[in-house]
Coordinates of C-alpha atoms in Angstrom, one line a residue:
X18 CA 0.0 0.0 0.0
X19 CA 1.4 3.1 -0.7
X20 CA 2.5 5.6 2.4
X21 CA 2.4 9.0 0.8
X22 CA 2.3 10.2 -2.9
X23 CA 4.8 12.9 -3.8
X24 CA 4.7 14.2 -7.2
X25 CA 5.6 10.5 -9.0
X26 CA 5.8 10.4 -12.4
X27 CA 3.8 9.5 -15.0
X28 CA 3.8 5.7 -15.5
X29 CA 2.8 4.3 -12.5
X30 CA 1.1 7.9 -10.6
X31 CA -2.1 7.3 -11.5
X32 CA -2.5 3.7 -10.4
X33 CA -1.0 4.1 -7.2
X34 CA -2.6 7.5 -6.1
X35 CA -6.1 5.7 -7.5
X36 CA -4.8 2.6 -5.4
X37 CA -4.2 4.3 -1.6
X38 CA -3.2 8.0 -1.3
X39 CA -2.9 10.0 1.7
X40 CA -2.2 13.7 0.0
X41 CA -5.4 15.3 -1.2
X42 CA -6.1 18.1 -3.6
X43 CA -5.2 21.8 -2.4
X44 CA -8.9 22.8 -1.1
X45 CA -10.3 24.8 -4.1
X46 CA -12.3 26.5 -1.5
X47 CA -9.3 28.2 0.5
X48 CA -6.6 28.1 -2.0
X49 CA -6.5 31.2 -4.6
X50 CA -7.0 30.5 -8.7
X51 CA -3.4 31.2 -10.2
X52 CA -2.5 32.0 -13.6
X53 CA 1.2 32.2 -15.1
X54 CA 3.1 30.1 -18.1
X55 CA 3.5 27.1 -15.9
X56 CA -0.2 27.1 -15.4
X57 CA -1.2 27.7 -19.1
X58 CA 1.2 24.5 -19.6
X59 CA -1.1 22.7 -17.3
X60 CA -4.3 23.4 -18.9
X61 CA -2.8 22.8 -22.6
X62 CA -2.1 19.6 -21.1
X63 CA -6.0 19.2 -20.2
X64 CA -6.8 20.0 -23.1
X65 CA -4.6 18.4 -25.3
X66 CA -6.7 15.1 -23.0
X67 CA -10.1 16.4 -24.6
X68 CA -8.8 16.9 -28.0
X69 CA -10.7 14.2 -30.8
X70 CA -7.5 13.0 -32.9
X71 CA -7.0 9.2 -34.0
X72 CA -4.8 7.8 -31.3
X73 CA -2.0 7.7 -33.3
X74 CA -2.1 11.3 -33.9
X75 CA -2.8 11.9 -30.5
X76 CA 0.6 10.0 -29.4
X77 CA 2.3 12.8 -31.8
X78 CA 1.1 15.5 -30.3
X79 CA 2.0 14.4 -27.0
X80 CA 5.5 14.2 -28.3
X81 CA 5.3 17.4 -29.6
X82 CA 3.3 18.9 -26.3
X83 CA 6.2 17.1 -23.5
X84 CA 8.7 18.2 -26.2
X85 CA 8.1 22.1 -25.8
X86 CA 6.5 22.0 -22.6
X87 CA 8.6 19.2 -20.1
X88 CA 11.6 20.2 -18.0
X89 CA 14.9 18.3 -19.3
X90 CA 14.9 16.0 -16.4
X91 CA 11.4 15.3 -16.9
X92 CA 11.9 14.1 -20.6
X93 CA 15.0 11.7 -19.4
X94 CA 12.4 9.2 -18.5
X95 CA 11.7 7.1 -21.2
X96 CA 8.8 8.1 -23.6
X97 CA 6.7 5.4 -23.7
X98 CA 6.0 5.4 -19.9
X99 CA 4.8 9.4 -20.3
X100 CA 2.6 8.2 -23.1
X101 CA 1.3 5.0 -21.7
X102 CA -0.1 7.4 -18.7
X103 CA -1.6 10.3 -21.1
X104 CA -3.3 7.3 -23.3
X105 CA -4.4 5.4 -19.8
X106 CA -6.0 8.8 -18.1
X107 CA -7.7 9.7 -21.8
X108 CA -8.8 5.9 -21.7
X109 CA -10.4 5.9 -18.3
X110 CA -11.9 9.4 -18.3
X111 CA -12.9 10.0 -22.2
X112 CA -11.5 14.0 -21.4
X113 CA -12.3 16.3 -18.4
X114 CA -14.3 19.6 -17.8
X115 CA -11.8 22.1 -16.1
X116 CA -13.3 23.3 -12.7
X117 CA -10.8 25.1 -11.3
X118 CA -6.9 26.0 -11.4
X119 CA -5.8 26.2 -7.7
X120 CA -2.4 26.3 -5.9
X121 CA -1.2 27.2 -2.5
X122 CA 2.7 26.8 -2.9
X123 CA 5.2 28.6 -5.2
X124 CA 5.7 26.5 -8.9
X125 CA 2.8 24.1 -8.1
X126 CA -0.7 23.8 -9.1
X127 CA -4.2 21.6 -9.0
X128 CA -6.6 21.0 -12.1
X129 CA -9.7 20.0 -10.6
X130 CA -11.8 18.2 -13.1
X131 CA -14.6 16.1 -13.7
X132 CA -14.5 12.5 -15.5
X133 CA -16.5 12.9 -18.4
X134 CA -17.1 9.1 -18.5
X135 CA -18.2 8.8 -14.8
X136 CA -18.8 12.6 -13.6
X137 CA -16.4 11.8 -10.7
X138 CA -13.8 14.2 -9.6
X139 CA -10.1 14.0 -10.6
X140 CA -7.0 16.1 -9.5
X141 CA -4.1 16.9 -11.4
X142 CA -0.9 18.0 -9.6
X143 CA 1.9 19.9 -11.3
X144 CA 5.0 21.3 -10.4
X145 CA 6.8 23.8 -12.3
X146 CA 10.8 24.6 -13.2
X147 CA 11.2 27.3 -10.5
X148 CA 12.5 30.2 -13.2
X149 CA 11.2 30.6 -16.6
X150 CA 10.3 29.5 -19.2
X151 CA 8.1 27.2 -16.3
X152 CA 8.2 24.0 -17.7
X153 CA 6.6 21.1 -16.4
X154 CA 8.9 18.9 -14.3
X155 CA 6.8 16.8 -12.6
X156 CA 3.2 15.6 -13.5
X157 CA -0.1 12.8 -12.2
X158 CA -3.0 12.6 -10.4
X159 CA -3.7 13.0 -6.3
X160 CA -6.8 12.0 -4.2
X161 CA -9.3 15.1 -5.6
X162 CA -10.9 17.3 -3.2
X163 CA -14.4 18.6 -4.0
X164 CA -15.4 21.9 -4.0
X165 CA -17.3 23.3 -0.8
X166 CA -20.4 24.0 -2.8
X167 CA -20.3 20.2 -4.4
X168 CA -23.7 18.2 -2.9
X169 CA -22.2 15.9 0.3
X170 CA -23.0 12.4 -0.9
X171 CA -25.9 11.2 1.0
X172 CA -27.8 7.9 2.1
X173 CA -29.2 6.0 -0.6
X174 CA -31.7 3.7 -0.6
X175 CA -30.6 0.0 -1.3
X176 CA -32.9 0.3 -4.7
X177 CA -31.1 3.7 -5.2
X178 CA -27.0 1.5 -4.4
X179 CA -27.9 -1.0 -7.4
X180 CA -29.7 1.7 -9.8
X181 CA -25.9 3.7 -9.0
X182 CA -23.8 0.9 -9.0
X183 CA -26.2 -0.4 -11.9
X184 CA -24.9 2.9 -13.9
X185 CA -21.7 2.8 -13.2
X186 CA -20.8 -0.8 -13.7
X187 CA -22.5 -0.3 -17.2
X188 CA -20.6 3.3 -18.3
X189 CA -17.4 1.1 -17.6
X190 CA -18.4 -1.9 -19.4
X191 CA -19.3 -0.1 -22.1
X192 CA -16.3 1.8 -22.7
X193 CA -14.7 -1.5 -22.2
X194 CA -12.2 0.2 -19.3
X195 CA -13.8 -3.0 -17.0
X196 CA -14.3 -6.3 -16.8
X197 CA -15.1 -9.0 -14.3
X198 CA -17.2 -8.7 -11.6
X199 CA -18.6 -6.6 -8.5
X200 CA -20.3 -7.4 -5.4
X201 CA -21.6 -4.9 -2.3
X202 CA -22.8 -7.0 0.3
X203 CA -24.6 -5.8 4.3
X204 CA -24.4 -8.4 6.7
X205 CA -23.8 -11.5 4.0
X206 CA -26.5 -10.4 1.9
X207 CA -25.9 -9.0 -1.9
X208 CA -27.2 -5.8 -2.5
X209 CA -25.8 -5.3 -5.7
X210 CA -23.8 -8.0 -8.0
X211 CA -22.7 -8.2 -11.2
X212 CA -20.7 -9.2 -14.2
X213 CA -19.3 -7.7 -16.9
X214 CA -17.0 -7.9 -19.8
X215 CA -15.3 -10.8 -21.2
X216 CA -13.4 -13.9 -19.5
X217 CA -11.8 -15.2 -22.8
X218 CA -11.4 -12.9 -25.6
X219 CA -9.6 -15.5 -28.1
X220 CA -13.4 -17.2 -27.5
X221 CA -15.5 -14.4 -26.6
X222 CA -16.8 -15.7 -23.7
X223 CA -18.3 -13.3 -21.3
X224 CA -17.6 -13.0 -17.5
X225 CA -20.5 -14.1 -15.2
X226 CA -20.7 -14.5 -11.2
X227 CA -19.4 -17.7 -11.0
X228 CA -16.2 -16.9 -13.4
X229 CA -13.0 -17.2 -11.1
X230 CA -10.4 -14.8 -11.3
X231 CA -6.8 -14.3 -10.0
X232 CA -6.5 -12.9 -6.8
X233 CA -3.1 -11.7 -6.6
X234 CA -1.5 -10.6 -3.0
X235 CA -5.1 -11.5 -1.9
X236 CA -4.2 -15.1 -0.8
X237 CA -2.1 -13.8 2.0
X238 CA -4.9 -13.8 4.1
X239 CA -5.6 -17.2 3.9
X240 CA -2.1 -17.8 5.1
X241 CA -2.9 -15.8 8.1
X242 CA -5.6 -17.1 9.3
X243 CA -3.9 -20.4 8.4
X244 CA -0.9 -19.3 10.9
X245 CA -3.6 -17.9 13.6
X246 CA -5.6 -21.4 13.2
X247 CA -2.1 -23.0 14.4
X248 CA -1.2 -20.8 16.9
X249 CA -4.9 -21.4 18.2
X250 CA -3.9 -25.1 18.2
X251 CA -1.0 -24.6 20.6
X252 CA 1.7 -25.6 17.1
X253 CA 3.4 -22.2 17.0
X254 CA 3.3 -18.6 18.2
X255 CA 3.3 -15.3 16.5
X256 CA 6.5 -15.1 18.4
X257 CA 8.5 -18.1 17.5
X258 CA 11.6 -17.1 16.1
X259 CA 11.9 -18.8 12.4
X260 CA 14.7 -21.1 13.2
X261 CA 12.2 -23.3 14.9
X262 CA 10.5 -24.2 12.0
X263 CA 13.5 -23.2 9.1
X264 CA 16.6 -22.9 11.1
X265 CA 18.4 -22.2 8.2
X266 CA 16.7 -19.7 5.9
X267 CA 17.7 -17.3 4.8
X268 CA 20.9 -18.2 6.8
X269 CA 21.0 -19.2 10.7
X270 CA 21.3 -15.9 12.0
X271 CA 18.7 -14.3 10.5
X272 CA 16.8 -17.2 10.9
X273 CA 17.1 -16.4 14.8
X274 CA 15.9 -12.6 14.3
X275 CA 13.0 -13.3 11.9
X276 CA 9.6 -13.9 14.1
X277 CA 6.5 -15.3 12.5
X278 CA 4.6 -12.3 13.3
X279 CA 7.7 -10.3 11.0
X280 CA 6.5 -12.4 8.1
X281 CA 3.0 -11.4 8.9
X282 CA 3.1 -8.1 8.6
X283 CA 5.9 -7.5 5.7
X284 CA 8.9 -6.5 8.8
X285 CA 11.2 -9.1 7.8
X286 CA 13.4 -7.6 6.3
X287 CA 13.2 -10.2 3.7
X288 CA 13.2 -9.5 -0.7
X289 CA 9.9 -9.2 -3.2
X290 CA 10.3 -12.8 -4.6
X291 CA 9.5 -11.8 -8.0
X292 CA 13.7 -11.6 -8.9
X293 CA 15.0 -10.7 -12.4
X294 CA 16.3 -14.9 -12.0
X295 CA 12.4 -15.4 -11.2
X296 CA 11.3 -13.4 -14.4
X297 CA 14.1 -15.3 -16.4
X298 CA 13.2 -18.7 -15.5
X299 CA 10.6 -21.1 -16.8
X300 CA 7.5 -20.8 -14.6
X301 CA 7.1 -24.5 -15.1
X302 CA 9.3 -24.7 -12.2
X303 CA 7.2 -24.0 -9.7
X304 CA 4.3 -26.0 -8.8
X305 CA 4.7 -26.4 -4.7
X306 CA 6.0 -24.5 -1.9
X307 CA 9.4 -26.2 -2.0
X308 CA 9.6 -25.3 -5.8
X309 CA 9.3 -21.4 -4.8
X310 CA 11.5 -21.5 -1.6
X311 CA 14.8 -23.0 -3.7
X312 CA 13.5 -19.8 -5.4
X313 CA 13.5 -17.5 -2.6
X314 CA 16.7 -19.2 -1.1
X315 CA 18.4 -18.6 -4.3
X316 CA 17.8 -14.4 -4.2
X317 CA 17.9 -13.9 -0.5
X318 CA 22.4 -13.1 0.0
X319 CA 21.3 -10.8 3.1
X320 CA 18.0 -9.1 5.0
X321 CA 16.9 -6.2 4.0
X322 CA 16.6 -4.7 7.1
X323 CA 16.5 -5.4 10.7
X324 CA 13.1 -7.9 11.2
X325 CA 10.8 -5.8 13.1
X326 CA 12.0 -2.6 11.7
X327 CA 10.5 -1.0 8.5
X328 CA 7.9 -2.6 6.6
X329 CA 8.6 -3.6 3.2
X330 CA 6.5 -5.5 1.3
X331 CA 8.0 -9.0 1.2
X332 CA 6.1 -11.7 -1.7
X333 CA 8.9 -14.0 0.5
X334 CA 7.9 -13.4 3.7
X335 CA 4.2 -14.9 3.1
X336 CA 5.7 -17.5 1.0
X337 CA 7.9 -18.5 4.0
X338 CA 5.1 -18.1 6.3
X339 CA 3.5 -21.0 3.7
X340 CA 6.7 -23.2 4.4
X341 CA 6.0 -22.6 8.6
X342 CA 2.6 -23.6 8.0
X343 CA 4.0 -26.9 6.1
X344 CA 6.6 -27.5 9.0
X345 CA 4.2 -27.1 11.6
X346 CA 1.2 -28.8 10.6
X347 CA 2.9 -31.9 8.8
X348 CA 0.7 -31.1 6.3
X349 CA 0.9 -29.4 2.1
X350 CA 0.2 -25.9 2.2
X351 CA -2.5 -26.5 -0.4
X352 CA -3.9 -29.0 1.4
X353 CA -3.9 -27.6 4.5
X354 CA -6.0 -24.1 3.5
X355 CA -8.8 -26.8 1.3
X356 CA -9.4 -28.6 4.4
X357 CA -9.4 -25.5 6.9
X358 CA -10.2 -22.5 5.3
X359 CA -11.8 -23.0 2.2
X360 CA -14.0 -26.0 3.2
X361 CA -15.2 -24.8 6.3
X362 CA -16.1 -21.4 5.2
X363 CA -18.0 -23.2 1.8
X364 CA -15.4 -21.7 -0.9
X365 CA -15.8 -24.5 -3.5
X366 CA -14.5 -22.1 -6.5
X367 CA -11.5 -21.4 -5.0
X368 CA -8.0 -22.6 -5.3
X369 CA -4.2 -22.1 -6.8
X370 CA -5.4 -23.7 -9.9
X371 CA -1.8 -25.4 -11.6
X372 CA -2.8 -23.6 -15.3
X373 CA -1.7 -26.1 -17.4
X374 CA -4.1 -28.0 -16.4
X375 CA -8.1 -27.9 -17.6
X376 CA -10.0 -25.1 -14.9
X377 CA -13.4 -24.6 -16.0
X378 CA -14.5 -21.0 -15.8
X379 CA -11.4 -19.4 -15.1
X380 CA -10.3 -15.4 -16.5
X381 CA -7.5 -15.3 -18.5
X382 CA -6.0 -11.7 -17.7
X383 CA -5.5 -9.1 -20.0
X384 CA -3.3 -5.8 -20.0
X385 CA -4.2 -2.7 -22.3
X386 CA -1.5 -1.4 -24.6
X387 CA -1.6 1.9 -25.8
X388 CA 0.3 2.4 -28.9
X389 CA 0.0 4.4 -32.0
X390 CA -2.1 1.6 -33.9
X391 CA -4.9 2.3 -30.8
X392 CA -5.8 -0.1 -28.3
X393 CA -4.5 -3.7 -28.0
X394 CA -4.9 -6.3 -25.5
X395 CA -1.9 -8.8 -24.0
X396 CA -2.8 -12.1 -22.1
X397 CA -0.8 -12.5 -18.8
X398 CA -0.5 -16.5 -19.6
X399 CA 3.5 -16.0 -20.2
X400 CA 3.5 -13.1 -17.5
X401 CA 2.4 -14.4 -14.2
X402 CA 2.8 -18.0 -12.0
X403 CA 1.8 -21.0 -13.6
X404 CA 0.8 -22.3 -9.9
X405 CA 0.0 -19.9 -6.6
X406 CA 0.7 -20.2 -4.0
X407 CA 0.8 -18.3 0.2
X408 CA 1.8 -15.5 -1.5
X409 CA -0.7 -15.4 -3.6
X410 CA -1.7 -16.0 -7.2
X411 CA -4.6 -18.5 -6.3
X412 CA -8.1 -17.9 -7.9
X413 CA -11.5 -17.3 -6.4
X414 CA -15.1 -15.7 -7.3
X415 CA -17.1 -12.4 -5.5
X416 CA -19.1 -15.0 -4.2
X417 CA -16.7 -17.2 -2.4
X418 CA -14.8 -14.4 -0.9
X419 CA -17.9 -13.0 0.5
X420 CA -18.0 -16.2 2.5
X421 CA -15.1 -16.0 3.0
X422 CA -15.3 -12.5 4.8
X423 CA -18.5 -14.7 7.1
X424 CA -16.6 -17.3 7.9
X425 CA -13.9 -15.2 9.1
X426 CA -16.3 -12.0 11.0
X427 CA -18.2 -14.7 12.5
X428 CA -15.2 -16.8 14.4
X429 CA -15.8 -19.8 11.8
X430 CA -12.3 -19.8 10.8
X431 CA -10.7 -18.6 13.6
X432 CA -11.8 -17.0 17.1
X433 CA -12.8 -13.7 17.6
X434 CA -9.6 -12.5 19.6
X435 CA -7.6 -13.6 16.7
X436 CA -9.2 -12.2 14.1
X437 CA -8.9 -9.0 16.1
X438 CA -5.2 -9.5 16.1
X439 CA -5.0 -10.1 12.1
X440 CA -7.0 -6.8 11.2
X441 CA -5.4 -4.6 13.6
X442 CA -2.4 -2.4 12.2
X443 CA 1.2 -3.2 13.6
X444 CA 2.2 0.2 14.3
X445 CA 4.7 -1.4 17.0
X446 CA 6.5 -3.4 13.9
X447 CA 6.7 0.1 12.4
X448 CA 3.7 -1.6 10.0
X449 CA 1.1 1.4 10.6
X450 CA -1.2 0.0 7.5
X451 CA -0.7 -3.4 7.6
X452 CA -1.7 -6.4 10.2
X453 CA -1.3 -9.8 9.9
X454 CA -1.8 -10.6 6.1
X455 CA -4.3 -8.0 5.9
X456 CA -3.9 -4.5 5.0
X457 CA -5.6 -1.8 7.1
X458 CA -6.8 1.7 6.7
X459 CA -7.6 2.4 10.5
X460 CA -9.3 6.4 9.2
X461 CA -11.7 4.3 6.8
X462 CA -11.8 1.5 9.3
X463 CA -11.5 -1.1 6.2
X464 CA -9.6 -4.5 6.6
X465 CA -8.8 -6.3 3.5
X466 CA -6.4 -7.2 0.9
X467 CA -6.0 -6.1 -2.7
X468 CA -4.3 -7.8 -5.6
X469 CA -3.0 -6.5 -8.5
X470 CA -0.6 -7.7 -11.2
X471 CA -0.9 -7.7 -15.5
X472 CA -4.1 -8.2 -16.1
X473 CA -4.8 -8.6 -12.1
X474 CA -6.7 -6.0 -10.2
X475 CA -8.6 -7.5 -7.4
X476 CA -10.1 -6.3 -4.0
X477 CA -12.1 -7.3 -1.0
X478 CA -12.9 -4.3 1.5
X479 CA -14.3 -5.1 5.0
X480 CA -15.8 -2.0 6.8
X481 CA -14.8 -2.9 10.6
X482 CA -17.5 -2.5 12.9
X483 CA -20.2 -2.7 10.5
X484 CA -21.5 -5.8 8.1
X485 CA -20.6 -4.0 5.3
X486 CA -17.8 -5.6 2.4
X487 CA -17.5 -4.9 -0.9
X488 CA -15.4 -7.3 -3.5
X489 CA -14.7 -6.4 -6.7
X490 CA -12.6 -9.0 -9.4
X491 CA -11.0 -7.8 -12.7
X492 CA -8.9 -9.3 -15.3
X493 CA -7.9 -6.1 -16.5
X494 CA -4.9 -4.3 -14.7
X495 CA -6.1 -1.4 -12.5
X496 CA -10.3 -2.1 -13.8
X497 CA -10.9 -2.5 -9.9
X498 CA -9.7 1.2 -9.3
X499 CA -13.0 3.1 -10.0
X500 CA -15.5 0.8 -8.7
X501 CA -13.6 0.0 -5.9
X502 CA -13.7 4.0 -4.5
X503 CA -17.5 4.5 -5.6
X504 CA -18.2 1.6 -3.1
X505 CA -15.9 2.9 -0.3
X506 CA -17.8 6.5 -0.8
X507 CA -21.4 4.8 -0.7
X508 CA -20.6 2.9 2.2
X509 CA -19.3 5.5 3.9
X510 CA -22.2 7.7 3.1
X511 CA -24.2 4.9 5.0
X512 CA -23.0 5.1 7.9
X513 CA -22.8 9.0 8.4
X514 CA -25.1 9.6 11.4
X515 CA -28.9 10.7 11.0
X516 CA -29.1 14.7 10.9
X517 CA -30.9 15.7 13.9

């Protein structure tokens, strides 16, 4: 998750503010309009987004635009990631209408727009060469800010949620910018599901709610509840040092530092998993647990940092925490989560499917490519793991993780006091957004896990203290993005007290 958004550039900026942000938009309400060169560059830039031409003309007037308009150090990063960004935000918001041009610091400034495809507010952040000619030198989105005067989003009906979500979910579709499916539930119940897009495009066959799609990072919480069912059982503790279980990995003295609980909550100090040697290898070669830890042993020289210390998201530390589970059950790690998490909370479409292998009903994942012949699609099937595993990479449906989310709010999978201690944040690991396999946002009060990957955007959100959870499950990178904020605002509209 990320901790804070500077001014990132433009590859990645808008899928990771969109993802988790904690900077909003300068409050159009207390900030003063500005003009100057580097704010005309800004709006050309907004405009050049609303302009009509063919997408391949468009990608040369981008080059021309950044050309006469970027800062030197801005145009050293490579071109195709500024115009995979411009082509992405034209994509997802079919142009903007200009609101406002605010700024509150010296050679900054804030667009706030509207999506023209989904009316929603969007920010856009600048920041300006401090001498002229004012180039750009830095450029994405941030979390918006609406204006003061801009109607408070109120309690809806639950006829009102599906006609919305109804609305929504359909704009997308349509302008093909998501596929898969979307569930809001209260208390178990569905009030609003559907599916959308295609599961197959080679075969056209359309997504429906029982299609399974990847899950990403999302199967780490099935390896923590896993490690809380054993410690529960008296086989290990959230304290036990790793050596107990793998008194050699990475190396025996690190092995002595690293506590379960560190590979919980991403403080290990251990590496991402996903190597260049991982990206250059066959995936063939990993079909168990003991496949992907010669893998991890392999890549992992030294730690990181000191366990307990920083968090830093760690693929190897949940897969390790897969290899405890193996160690301390006597049991496969596949094995193990069928028989006591799947099967007790009902999940019968859910698994680490091995993809060579015939998986009825399963997403193949697809990436958009913007290029100067328009809009392409690439499969994942040569990108991602041929087998998932604690890590994650398993497949489920909407369905299945909703009882998934009753199992585990209801002490089926694991008691009460433990599921406490999974969603709550580890601020005394220095992990302030993360628990035990779950990732928290303590302001929102959601609990939950997202996954994302090529073609892999995928997201289950549990409002704590309330019934509410919303799922949503694409097989397009970043197509859980929009619906997945539309159903954190409703839901927090909800629960806004009664005027009185």
């Amino acid at each position: 998750m990320t901790r804070r958004l500077g001014i990132v550039t433009l590859a990645a900026v808008l899928f990771v503010t969109l993802q988790s942000s904690t900077r909003a938009a300068d409050d159009p309400g207390s900030s003063a309009p500005i003009a100057g060169e580097g704010a005309e560059r800004l709006k050309a830039f907004l405009e050049l987004l609303n302009s009509a031409s063919s997408d391949d003309q468009k990608s040369d007037e981008f080059k021309q635009f950044a050309a006469e308009n970027f800062a030197p150090g801005f145009l050293k990063l490579p071109m195709d990631r500024h115009l995979e960004f411009f082509h992405f935000t034209r994509d997802l918001t079919r142009g903007v209408e200009l609101h406002s041009l605010q700024s509150e610091k010296p050679n900054e400034a804030t667009a706030l727009c509207k999506n023209k495809l989904t009316g929603r507010w969007v920010a856009f952040h600048a920041r300006f060469e401090p001498q002229p000619p004012y180039r750009i030198a830095g450029l994405g989105t941030i979390r918006p800010t609406p204006p003061k005067d801009a109607q408070p989003a109120a309690k809806l009906s639950d006829e009102e949620i599906r006609e919305k979500m109804q609305s929504l979910m359909t704009r997308l579709a349509e302008a093909d910018v998501f596929s898969g499916t979307v569930l809001l539930a209260r208390d178990g119940v569905p009030i609003f599901e559907g599916a959308y897009g295609t599961a197959n495009k080679d075969f056209n066959v359309p997504n429906n709610l029982e299609t399974k799609f990847n899950l990403g990072s999302m199967n780490k919480m099935f390896t923590a509840v896993a490690i809380a069912q054993l410690a529960e059982r008296g086989k290990l503790s959230f304290d036990d040092p790793l050596s107990k279980f793998l008194p050699e990995f990475p190396d025996r003295e690190s092995a002595e530092k690293i506590q379960i609980k560190h590979l919980l909550s991403h403080t290990a100090g251990l590496g991402p998993y996903f190597s260049r040697a991982w990206v250059e290898s066959s995936r063939a070669l990993y079909r168990n647990v003991d496949d992907q830890m010669k893998r991890a042993a392999a890549d992992e020289k030294r730690l990181l940092s000191l366990p307990g210390r920083r968090h830093r998201y760690s693929n190897t530390g949940m897969l390790v925490a897969g290899k405890v589970i193996e160690v301390a059950s006597g049991q496969d790690y596949y094995d193990y989560v069928r028989e006591n998490i799947y099967k007790p909370a009902g999940m019968t479409n859910t698994d680490c499917y091995e993809l060579d292998k015939v998986n009825p009903n399963l997403a193949v994942g697809y990436e958009k490519q913007y290029g100067d012949d328009g809009i392409t699609f690439r499969n994942n099937l040569f990108e991602h793991v041929l087998r998932g595993g604690p890590q994650g990479g398993g497949y489920s449906t909407a369905g299945d993780l909703l009882k998934f989310e009753r199992a585990l709010r209801t002490g089926k999978l694991a008691s009460h006091e433990s599921v406490k201690l999974l969603l709550s944040a580890k601020r005394e690991l220095n992990s302030p957004e993360y628990g035990y396999g779950f990732q928290i946002d303590e302001q929102a009060k959601i609990a939950g896990h997202g996954g994302g990957f090529l073609g892999i955007s995928s997201n289950l959100d549990m409002f704590q203290g309330t019934g509410w959870t919303a799922i949503v499950m694409s097989n397009y990178g970043r197509g859980d993005m929009i619906p997945r904020q539309v159903m954190r605002e409703l839901v927090a509209a909800q629960l806004q007290p009664d005027a009185t």
